[in-house]
């Protein structure tokens, strides 16, 4: 299965000579990166390498100490591109139903749109339930629906599957890939899981000590199976590089 759709609104991201410091601690050091419209890029690295800080900069939640980030050649502040973010925890509001959680921030007659998005993630029948009645995987599906209901041109994912069991994680990986293939947004995922990166990414970026030390294109055909020797070799190469750092 090849990528069939690229959203006309999908964001092209350009990070140019980005530095980010917190006090005297330098987290990102002269980092430059280009992400193409509709590309699925995965950032890996050890804890403290700077990968989550990079994601927060792209999300506009932090400002770079120096350097520039642009969306389609415009600054983040001037860009009209829509970006949404998924976190490690679902961050659902416990006093709102599943449907109302998905509809947060929507205006007008939003329920049809929210229901269609819940249907995409397979949870339409749960729309009137409370978040506390759902499993961890179901809660993350609701969080994904809440991100996608805004029809983002950029989806940012900050280790959203790390707390899930192995089977649920695989199911969510497949779902995210399916929705990305059909909707064509640009995706930027941060994860510790190298196998997850190899399964999902068009390109894998390794960050070590605030700088990019590996930038690998993934040409494996989708859907990807680890019976494919080239994928196993790619995973091994990245893991060896991480372990040596």
Coordinates of N, CA and C in Angstrom, one line a residue:
X1 N 0.9 -1.2 0.0 CA 0.0 0.0 0.0 C 0.9 1.2 0.0
X2 N 0.8 2.0 -1.1 CA 1.6 3.3 -1.1 C 0.7 4.4 -0.7
X3 N 1.4 5.5 -0.3 CA 0.7 6.7 0.1 C -0.2 7.2 -1.1
X4 N -1.5 7.4 -0.9 CA -2.4 7.7 -2.0 C -2.8 9.2 -2.0
X5 N -2.6 9.8 -0.8 CA -3.2 11.2 -0.7 C -2.1 12.1 0.0
X6 N -2.0 13.3 -0.6 CA -1.3 14.4 0.1 C -2.2 15.6 0.2
X7 N -2.6 16.0 1.4 CA -3.5 17.1 1.6 C -2.8 18.4 1.1
X8 N -3.6 19.1 0.3 CA -3.1 20.4 -0.2 C -2.7 21.3 0.9
X9 N -3.3 21.2 2.1 CA -3.0 22.1 3.2 C -1.8 21.5 4.0
X10 N -1.3 20.4 3.7 CA -0.2 19.8 4.5 C 1.0 20.7 4.6
X11 N 1.5 20.8 5.8 CA 2.6 21.8 6.1 C 4.0 21.3 5.7
X12 N 4.7 22.2 5.1 CA 6.1 22.0 4.9 C 6.8 22.7 6.0
X13 N 7.7 22.0 6.8 CA 8.4 22.6 7.9 C 9.8 22.8 7.6
X14 N 10.4 24.0 8.0 CA 11.8 24.3 7.8 C 12.3 24.8 9.1
X15 N 13.2 24.1 9.7 CA 13.9 24.5 10.9 C 15.3 24.9 10.5
X16 N 15.7 26.1 10.8 CA 17.0 26.6 10.4 C 17.8 27.1 11.6
X17 N 18.9 26.4 11.8 CA 19.9 26.8 12.8 C 19.3 27.1 14.2
X18 N 18.5 26.1 14.7 CA 17.8 26.2 15.9 C 18.7 25.9 17.1
X19 N 18.7 26.9 18.0 CA 19.3 26.7 19.3 C 18.2 26.9 20.4
X20 N 18.3 26.0 21.4 CA 17.4 26.2 22.5 C 18.1 25.9 23.8
X21 N 18.1 26.8 24.7 CA 18.7 26.7 26.0 C 17.7 27.0 27.1
X22 N 17.9 26.3 28.2 CA 17.1 26.6 29.4 C 18.2 27.0 30.5
X23 N 18.3 28.3 30.7 CA 19.3 28.8 31.6 C 20.7 28.5 30.9
X24 N 21.6 27.9 31.6 CA 22.9 27.6 31.0 C 22.9 26.2 30.3
X25 N 21.8 25.5 30.3 CA 21.8 24.2 29.7 C 21.3 24.3 28.3
X26 N 22.2 23.9 27.3 CA 21.8 23.9 25.9 C 21.2 22.5 25.6
X27 N 19.9 22.6 25.0 CA 19.2 21.4 24.7 C 19.2 21.1 23.2
X28 N 19.2 22.1 22.4 CA 19.3 21.9 20.9 C 20.4 22.9 20.5
X29 N 21.2 22.4 19.6 CA 22.4 23.1 19.2 C 22.6 23.2 17.7
X30 N 22.2 24.4 17.1 CA 22.4 24.7 15.7 C 21.8 23.6 14.8
X31 N 20.5 23.2 15.1 CA 19.8 22.2 14.5 C 19.1 22.7 13.3
X32 N 19.2 22.0 12.1 CA 18.5 22.4 10.9 C 17.8 21.1 10.3
X33 N 16.6 21.3 9.9 CA 15.8 20.1 9.4 C 14.7 20.6 8.5
X34 N 14.5 19.9 7.4 CA 13.3 20.2 6.5 C 12.4 19.0 6.5
X35 N 11.1 19.2 6.6 CA 10.1 18.2 6.5 C 9.1 18.5 5.4
X36 N 9.0 17.6 4.5 CA 8.1 17.9 3.3 C 6.7 17.8 3.6
X37 N 5.8 18.4 2.8 CA 4.4 18.4 3.0 C 3.9 16.9 2.9
X38 N 3.1 16.5 3.8 CA 2.6 15.1 3.8 C 3.6 14.1 4.2
X39 N 4.7 14.4 4.7 CA 5.8 13.4 5.1 C 5.5 13.0 6.5
X40 N 5.8 11.7 6.8 CA 5.7 11.2 8.2 C 7.1 11.0 8.7
X41 N 7.5 11.9 9.6 CA 8.9 11.9 10.1 C 8.8 11.5 11.6
X42 N 9.7 10.6 12.0 CA 9.8 10.1 13.4 C 11.1 10.5 13.9
X43 N 11.1 11.1 15.1 CA 12.3 11.5 15.8 C 12.5 10.5 17.0
X44 N 13.7 9.9 17.0 CA 14.1 9.0 18.1 C 15.3 9.6 18.8
X45 N 15.6 9.0 20.0 CA 16.7 9.4 20.8 C 16.5 9.1 22.2
X46 N 17.6 9.1 23.0 CA 17.5 8.8 24.4 C 16.8 9.9 25.1
X47 N 16.4 9.6 26.4 CA 15.8 10.7 27.2 C 16.8 11.8 27.4
X48 N 16.3 13.0 27.3 CA 17.2 14.2 27.4 C 18.0 14.6 26.2
X49 N 17.7 13.9 25.1 CA 18.4 14.2 23.8 C 18.0 15.5 23.2
X50 N 16.7 15.9 23.5 CA 16.2 17.2 22.9 C 15.0 16.9 22.0
X51 N 14.6 15.7 21.8 CA 13.6 15.4 20.8 C 12.2 16.0 21.2
X52 N 11.8 15.9 22.5 CA 10.5 16.5 22.9 C 10.6 18.0 22.9
X53 N 11.7 18.6 23.2 CA 11.9 20.0 23.1 C 11.7 20.5 21.7
X54 N 12.2 19.7 20.7 CA 12.0 20.1 19.3 C 10.6 20.0 18.9
X55 N 9.8 19.0 19.4 CA 8.4 18.9 19.1 C 7.7 20.1 19.6
X56 N 8.0 20.5 20.9 CA 7.3 21.6 21.5 C 7.6 23.0 20.8
X57 N 8.8 23.1 20.2 CA 9.1 24.3 19.4 C 8.3 24.3 18.2
X58 N 8.1 23.2 17.5 CA 7.3 23.1 16.3 C 5.8 23.4 16.6
X59 N 5.4 22.9 17.8 CA 4.0 23.2 18.2 C 3.8 24.6 18.6
X60 N 4.8 25.4 18.8 CA 4.7 26.8 19.3 C 4.5 26.9 20.8
X61 N 4.8 25.8 21.5 CA 4.7 25.8 23.0 C 5.9 26.4 23.6
X62 N 7.0 26.4 22.9 CA 8.3 27.0 23.3 C 8.8 27.8 22.2
X63 N 9.7 28.8 22.5 CA 10.3 29.6 21.5 C 11.8 29.3 21.5
X64 N 12.4 29.2 20.3 CA 13.8 28.9 20.1 C 14.6 30.1 20.7
X65 N 15.8 29.8 21.3 CA 16.7 30.8 21.7 C 17.2 31.6 20.5
X66 N 17.5 30.9 19.5 CA 17.9 31.5 18.2 C 17.5 30.6 17.1
X67 N 17.5 31.1 15.8 CA 17.1 30.3 14.7 C 15.7 30.6 14.3
X68 N 15.2 29.9 13.3 CA 13.9 30.2 12.7 C 13.2 28.9 12.3
X69 N 11.9 28.9 12.6 CA 11.0 27.8 12.2 C 9.9 28.3 11.3
X70 N 9.7 27.8 10.1 CA 8.7 28.2 9.3 C 7.8 27.1 8.8
X71 N 6.5 27.4 8.6 CA 5.5 26.5 8.0 C 5.2 27.1 6.6
X72 N 5.5 26.4 5.6 CA 5.2 26.8 4.2 C 5.8 28.2 4.0
X73 N 7.0 28.4 4.5 CA 7.8 29.6 4.3 C 7.3 30.8 5.1
X74 N 6.4 30.6 6.1 CA 5.9 31.6 6.9 C 6.2 31.3 8.4
X75 N 6.5 32.3 9.2 CA 6.7 32.0 10.6 C 5.5 31.3 11.2
X76 N 5.7 30.6 12.3 CA 4.6 29.8 12.9 C 3.5 30.8 13.3
X77 N 3.9 32.0 13.8 CA 2.8 32.9 14.2 C 2.0 33.5 13.1
X78 N 2.7 33.6 11.9 CA 2.0 34.2 10.7 C 1.3 33.1 9.9
X79 N 1.6 31.8 10.1 CA 1.0 30.8 9.4 C -0.4 30.5 9.8
X80 N -1.3 30.2 8.8 CA -2.6 29.9 9.1 C -2.9 28.3 9.1
X81 N -1.8 27.6 9.0 CA -1.8 26.2 9.0 C -2.3 25.7 10.4
X82 N -3.1 24.6 10.4 CA -3.7 24.1 11.6 C -2.8 22.9 12.1
X83 N -2.4 23.0 13.3 CA -1.6 21.9 13.9 C -2.2 21.4 15.2
X84 N -2.3 20.1 15.4 CA -2.8 19.6 16.6 C -1.8 18.6 17.2
X85 N -2.0 18.3 18.5 CA -0.9 17.5 19.2 C -1.6 16.4 20.0
X86 N -1.0 15.2 20.0 CA -1.3 14.1 20.9 C -0.2 13.9 21.9
X87 N -0.6 13.6 23.1 CA 0.4 13.4 24.2 C 0.4 12.0 24.6
X88 N 1.3 11.7 25.6 CA 1.5 10.3 26.1 C 0.2 9.9 26.8
X89 N -0.4 10.9 27.5 CA -1.7 10.6 28.2 C -2.8 11.3 27.4
X90 N -4.0 10.7 27.5 CA -5.1 11.1 26.6 C -5.6 12.6 26.9
X91 N -5.4 13.0 28.2 CA -5.9 14.3 28.6 C -7.3 14.6 28.3
X92 N -8.1 13.5 28.5 CA -9.6 13.7 28.3 C -10.2 14.3 29.6
X93 N -11.2 15.1 29.4 CA -11.9 15.7 30.5 C -12.9 14.7 31.1
X94 N -12.7 14.3 32.4 CA -13.5 13.2 32.9 C -15.0 13.5 33.1
X95 N -15.3 14.8 33.1 CA -16.7 15.2 33.3 C -17.5 15.4 32.0
X96 N -16.8 15.2 30.9 CA -17.4 15.3 29.6 C -17.5 13.9 28.9
X97 N -18.6 13.6 28.2 CA -18.7 12.4 27.5 C -17.6 12.3 26.4
X98 N -17.5 11.1 25.8 CA -16.6 10.9 24.7 C -16.8 11.9 23.6
X99 N -18.1 12.0 23.2 CA -18.4 12.9 22.1 C -18.1 14.3 22.4
X100 N -18.4 14.8 23.6 CA -18.1 16.1 24.0 C -16.6 16.4 24.1
X101 N -15.8 15.4 24.5 CA -14.4 15.5 24.5 C -13.8 15.7 23.1
X102 N -14.4 15.0 22.1 CA -13.9 15.1 20.7 C -14.3 16.5 20.2
X103 N -15.4 17.0 20.6 CA -16.0 18.2 20.1 C -15.4 19.5 20.8
X104 N -14.4 19.3 21.7 CA -13.9 20.5 22.4 C -13.3 21.5 21.3
X105 N -13.7 22.7 21.5 CA -13.1 23.8 20.6 C -13.9 23.9 19.3
X106 N -14.8 23.0 19.0 CA -15.5 23.2 17.7 C -16.7 24.1 17.9
X107 N -17.1 24.8 16.9 CA -18.2 25.7 17.0 C -19.3 25.3 16.0
X108 N -20.5 25.9 16.2 CA -21.6 25.7 15.4 C -22.2 24.3 15.5
X109 N -22.7 23.7 14.5 CA -23.3 22.4 14.5 C -22.2 21.3 14.4
X110 N -21.5 21.1 15.5 CA -20.3 20.3 15.5 C -20.5 18.8 15.7
X111 N -21.6 18.4 16.1 CA -21.8 17.0 16.5 C -21.6 16.0 15.4
X112 N -22.2 16.3 14.2 CA -22.0 15.4 13.0 C -20.5 15.2 12.7
X113 N -19.8 16.3 12.8 CA -18.3 16.2 12.5 C -17.6 15.3 13.5
X114 N -18.0 15.5 14.8 CA -17.4 14.8 15.9 C -17.7 13.3 15.7
X115 N -19.0 13.0 15.4 CA -19.4 11.6 15.3 C -18.7 10.9 14.1
X116 N -18.5 11.6 13.0 CA -17.8 11.1 11.8 C -16.4 10.7 12.2
X117 N -15.8 11.6 13.0 CA -14.4 11.3 13.4 C -14.3 10.2 14.4
X118 N -15.2 10.1 15.3 CA -15.3 9.0 16.2 C -15.4 7.7 15.4
X119 N -16.2 7.7 14.4 CA -16.4 6.5 13.5 C -15.1 6.1 12.9
X120 N -14.3 7.1 12.5 CA -13.0 6.8 11.8 C -12.1 6.0 12.8
X121 N -12.2 6.3 14.1 CA -11.3 5.6 15.0 C -12.1 4.4 15.7
X122 N -13.3 4.1 15.2 CA -14.0 2.9 15.6 C -14.7 3.0 17.0
X123 N -15.0 4.2 17.4 CA -15.6 4.4 18.7 C -16.9 5.1 18.7
X124 N -17.6 5.1 17.6 CA -18.9 5.9 17.5 C -19.9 5.3 18.5
X125 N -19.9 4.0 18.7 CA -20.8 3.4 19.7 C -20.5 3.8 21.1
X126 N -19.4 4.4 21.4 CA -19.0 4.8 22.7 C -19.2 6.3 23.0
X127 N -19.9 7.0 22.1 CA -19.9 8.4 22.1 C -20.6 9.0 23.4
X128 N -21.5 8.3 24.0 CA -22.2 8.8 25.2 C -21.6 8.3 26.5
X129 N -20.5 7.6 26.4 CA -19.8 7.0 27.6 C -18.9 8.1 28.2
X130 N -18.5 7.8 29.5 CA -17.5 8.6 30.2 C -16.1 8.1 29.9
X131 N -15.1 8.9 29.9 CA -13.7 8.5 29.7 C -13.3 7.4 30.6
X132 N -13.8 7.4 31.9 CA -13.3 6.5 32.9 C -13.8 5.1 32.6
X133 N -14.7 4.9 31.7 CA -15.2 3.5 31.4 C -14.4 2.9 30.2
X134 N -13.5 3.7 29.7 CA -12.8 3.2 28.5 C -11.4 2.6 28.9
X135 N -10.9 1.7 28.1 CA -9.5 1.2 28.3 C -8.5 2.3 27.9
X136 N -7.3 2.1 28.2 CA -6.2 3.0 27.8 C -6.1 3.2 26.3
X137 N -6.2 2.1 25.6 CA -6.2 2.2 24.1 C -7.4 3.0 23.6
X138 N -8.6 2.7 24.2 CA -9.8 3.5 23.7 C -9.6 5.0 24.0
X139 N -9.1 5.3 25.2 CA -8.9 6.7 25.5 C -8.0 7.4 24.5
X140 N -6.9 6.7 24.1 CA -6.0 7.3 23.1 C -6.7 7.4 21.7
X141 N -7.6 6.5 21.4 CA -8.4 6.6 20.2 C -9.2 7.9 20.2
X142 N -9.8 8.2 21.4 CA -10.6 9.4 21.5 C -9.7 10.6 21.4
X143 N -8.5 10.5 22.0 CA -7.6 11.6 21.9 C -7.2 11.9 20.4
X144 N -7.0 10.8 19.7 CA -6.7 10.9 18.3 C -7.8 11.5 17.5
X145 N -9.0 11.1 17.8 CA -10.2 11.7 17.2 C -10.3 13.2 17.5
X146 N -10.0 13.5 18.7 CA -10.1 14.9 19.1 C -9.0 15.8 18.3
X147 N -7.9 15.1 18.0 CA -6.9 15.8 17.2 C -7.3 15.9 15.7
X148 N -7.9 14.9 15.2 CA -8.2 14.8 13.8 C -9.5 15.6 13.4
X149 N -10.4 15.8 14.4 CA -11.6 16.4 14.1 C -11.4 17.9 13.6
X150 N -10.3 18.4 13.9 CA -10.0 19.8 13.4 C -9.3 19.8 12.0
X151 N -9.3 18.6 11.4 CA -8.7 18.4 10.1 C -7.3 19.1 10.0
X152 N -6.4 18.7 10.8 CA -5.1 19.3 10.9 C -4.3 19.2 9.6
X153 N -3.5 20.2 9.3 CA -2.5 20.1 8.2 C -1.2 19.5 8.8
X154 N -1.1 19.5 10.1 CA 0.1 19.0 10.8 C -0.3 18.3 12.1
X155 N 0.0 17.0 12.2 CA -0.3 16.3 13.5 C 1.1 16.0 14.2
X156 N 1.1 16.5 15.4 CA 2.3 16.3 16.3 C 2.0 15.2 17.3
X157 N 2.9 14.2 17.5 CA 2.6 13.1 18.4 C 3.8 12.9 19.3
X158 N 3.5 13.2 20.6 CA 4.6 13.1 21.7 C 4.5 11.8 22.4
X159 N 5.1 10.8 21.9 CA 5.0 9.5 22.5 C 3.6 9.0 23.0
X160 N 2.6 9.1 22.1 CA 1.2 8.9 22.5 C 0.9 7.4 22.8
X161 N 1.8 6.5 22.4 CA 1.5 5.1 22.5 C 2.4 4.4 23.6
X162 N 3.2 5.1 24.3 CA 4.2 4.5 25.1 C 3.6 3.8 26.4
X163 N 2.5 4.2 26.8 CA 1.9 3.7 28.0 C 1.0 2.5 27.7
X164 N 0.8 2.1 26.4 CA -0.1 1.0 26.0 C 0.6 -0.3 26.0
X165 N -0.2 -1.4 26.2 CA 0.3 -2.7 26.0 C 0.7 -3.0 24.6
X166 N 1.5 -4.0 24.3 CA 2.1 -4.3 23.0 C 1.0 -4.4 21.9
X167 N 0.0 -5.2 22.2 CA -1.0 -5.4 21.2 C -1.8 -4.2 20.9
X168 N -2.2 -3.5 21.9 CA -2.9 -2.2 21.7 C -2.1 -1.2 21.0
X169 N -0.8 -1.2 21.3 CA 0.1 -0.3 20.6 C 0.2 -0.6 19.1
X170 N 0.3 -1.8 18.8 CA 0.3 -2.2 17.4 C -1.0 -1.8 16.7
X171 N -2.1 -2.0 17.3 CA -3.4 -1.6 16.8 C -3.4 -0.1 16.5
X172 N -2.9 0.7 17.5 CA -2.9 2.2 17.3 C -1.9 2.6 16.2
X173 N -0.8 1.9 16.1 CA 0.1 2.3 15.0 C -0.6 2.1 13.7
X174 N -1.3 1.0 13.5 CA -2.0 0.7 12.3 C -3.0 1.7 12.0
X175 N -3.7 2.2 13.1 CA -4.8 3.2 12.9 C -4.2 4.5 12.5
X176 N -3.1 4.9 13.2 CA -2.5 6.2 12.8 C -2.0 6.2 11.4
X177 N -1.4 5.1 11.0 CA -0.9 5.0 9.6 C -2.0 5.0 8.6
X178 N -3.1 4.3 8.9 CA -4.3 4.3 8.0 C -4.9 5.7 7.8
X179 N -5.0 6.4 8.9 CA -5.6 7.8 8.9 C -4.7 8.8 8.2
X180 N -3.4 8.6 8.4 CA -2.4 9.5 7.7 C -2.4 9.2 6.2
X181 N -2.5 7.9 5.8 CA -2.5 7.6 4.4 C -3.8 8.2 3.7
X182 N -4.9 8.2 4.4 CA -6.2 8.6 3.8 C -6.3 10.1 3.8
X183 N -5.7 10.8 4.8 CA -6.0 12.2 5.0 C -4.8 13.1 4.6
X184 N -3.6 12.5 4.5 CA -2.5 13.2 3.9 C -1.9 14.4 4.7
X185 N -2.1 14.5 6.0 CA -1.5 15.6 6.7 C 0.0 15.2 6.9
X186 N 0.8 16.3 7.3 CA 2.2 16.1 7.7 C 2.2 15.5 9.2
X187 N 3.0 14.5 9.4 CA 3.1 14.0 10.8 C 4.5 14.0 11.3
X188 N 4.6 14.4 12.6 CA 5.9 14.4 13.3 C 5.7 13.7 14.6
X189 N 6.4 12.5 14.8 CA 6.2 11.7 15.9 C 7.5 11.6 16.7
X190 N 7.4 11.8 18.0 CA 8.6 11.5 18.9 C 8.3 10.2 19.6
X191 N 9.3 9.3 19.6 CA 9.2 8.0 20.3 C 10.5 7.5 20.7
X192 N 10.5 6.6 21.8 CA 11.7 5.9 22.2 C 11.8 4.6 21.4
X193 N 10.7 4.2 20.8 CA 10.6 2.8 20.2 C 11.1 2.8 18.8
X194 N 12.2 2.3 18.5 CA 12.8 2.3 17.2 C 12.0 1.5 16.2
X195 N 11.5 0.4 16.7 CA 10.6 -0.5 15.8 C 9.4 0.3 15.3
X196 N 8.8 1.1 16.3 CA 7.7 1.9 15.9 C 8.1 2.9 14.8
X197 N 9.2 3.5 15.0 CA 9.7 4.5 14.0 C 9.9 3.8 12.7
X198 N 10.5 2.7 12.6 CA 10.7 2.0 11.3 C 9.4 1.6 10.7
X199 N 8.4 1.2 11.5 CA 7.1 0.9 10.9 C 6.4 2.0 10.3
X200 N 6.4 3.2 10.9 CA 5.6 4.3 10.6 C 6.3 5.4 9.7
X201 N 7.6 5.5 9.8 CA 8.2 6.7 9.2 C 8.5 6.6 7.7
X202 N 8.4 7.8 7.1 CA 9.0 8.0 5.8 C 10.5 8.3 6.0
X203 N 10.8 8.9 7.1 CA 12.2 9.3 7.4 C 12.3 9.3 8.9
X204 N 13.5 8.8 9.4 CA 13.8 8.7 10.8 C 15.0 9.6 11.1
X205 N 14.8 10.4 12.2 CA 15.8 11.4 12.6 C 16.2 10.9 14.0
X206 N 17.5 10.8 14.2 CA 18.1 10.5 15.5 C 18.7 11.8 16.0
X207 N 18.3 12.2 17.2 CA 18.9 13.3 17.9 C 19.7 12.8 19.1
X208 N 20.9 13.3 19.1 CA 21.8 13.0 20.3 C 22.5 14.3 20.7
X209 N 22.3 14.6 22.0 CA 22.9 15.8 22.6 C 22.5 17.1 21.8
X210 N 21.3 17.1 21.4 CA 20.7 18.3 20.8 C 21.1 18.5 19.3
X211 N 21.6 17.5 18.7 CA 21.9 17.6 17.3 C 21.5 16.4 16.5
X212 N 21.3 16.5 15.2 CA 20.9 15.4 14.4 C 22.1 14.6 14.0
X213 N 22.2 13.3 14.4 CA 23.3 12.5 14.1 C 23.0 11.4 13.0
X214 N 21.7 11.2 12.7 CA 21.3 10.2 11.7 C 20.0 10.7 11.1
X215 N 19.9 10.6 9.8 CA 18.8 11.1 9.0 C 18.6 10.1 7.9
X216 N 17.6 9.1 8.1 CA 17.5 8.0 7.2 C 16.1 8.0 6.5
X217 N 16.1 7.8 5.2 CA 14.9 7.6 4.5 C 14.5 6.2 4.6
X218 N 13.2 6.0 4.8 CA 12.6 4.6 4.9 C 11.8 4.3 3.6
X219 N 12.3 3.5 2.8 CA 11.7 3.2 1.5 C 10.9 1.9 1.5
X220 N 10.7 1.3 2.7 CA 10.0 0.1 2.9 C 8.5 0.2 2.5
X221 N 8.0 -0.7 1.7 CA 6.6 -0.6 1.2 C 5.6 -0.9 2.4
X222 N 4.5 -0.1 2.3 CA 3.5 -0.3 3.4 C 2.4 -1.3 2.9
X223 N 1.8 -2.0 3.8 CA 2.1 -2.1 5.2 C 3.4 -2.9 5.5
X224 N 4.1 -2.4 6.5 CA 5.5 -3.0 6.7 C 5.4 -4.1 7.7
X225 N 6.1 -5.2 7.4 CA 6.2 -6.4 8.2 C 7.7 -6.6 8.5
X226 N 8.0 -7.1 9.7 CA 9.4 -7.2 10.1 C 10.0 -8.6 9.6
X227 N 9.2 -9.2 8.7 CA 9.8 -10.3 7.9 C 10.7 -9.7 6.8
X228 N 10.5 -8.4 6.6 CA 11.3 -7.7 5.6 C 12.7 -7.5 6.2
X229 N 13.7 -8.1 5.6 CA 15.1 -8.0 6.1 C 15.6 -6.6 6.2
X230 N 15.2 -5.8 5.2 CA 15.7 -4.4 5.1 C 15.3 -3.6 6.3
X231 N 14.0 -3.9 6.8 CA 13.5 -3.2 8.0 C 14.3 -3.6 9.3
X232 N 14.5 -4.9 9.4 CA 15.3 -5.4 10.5 C 16.7 -4.7 10.5
X233 N 17.3 -4.6 9.4 CA 18.6 -4.0 9.3 C 18.6 -2.6 9.6
X234 N 17.6 -1.9 9.2 CA 17.4 -0.4 9.6 C 17.3 -0.3 11.1
X235 N 16.4 -1.1 11.7 CA 16.2 -1.0 13.1 C 17.5 -1.3 13.8
X236 N 18.3 -2.3 13.4 CA 19.6 -2.6 14.0 C 20.6 -1.5 13.9
X237 N 20.6 -0.8 12.8 CA 21.6 0.3 12.5 C 21.3 1.4 13.5
X238 N 20.0 1.8 13.6 CA 19.6 2.9 14.5 C 19.9 2.5 16.0
X239 N 19.5 1.3 16.4 CA 19.8 0.9 17.8 C 21.3 0.9 18.1
X240 N 22.1 0.4 17.2 CA 23.5 0.4 17.4 C 24.1 1.8 17.6
X241 N 23.6 2.7 16.8 CA 24.0 4.1 16.9 C 23.6 4.7 18.2
X242 N 22.4 4.4 18.7 CA 21.9 5.0 19.9 C 22.7 4.4 21.1
X243 N 23.0 3.1 21.1 CA 23.7 2.4 22.2 C 25.1 2.9 22.3
X244 N 25.7 3.3 21.2 CA 27.1 3.8 21.2 C 27.2 5.2 21.7
X245 N 26.1 5.9 21.8 CA 26.2 7.3 22.2 C 26.3 7.5 23.7

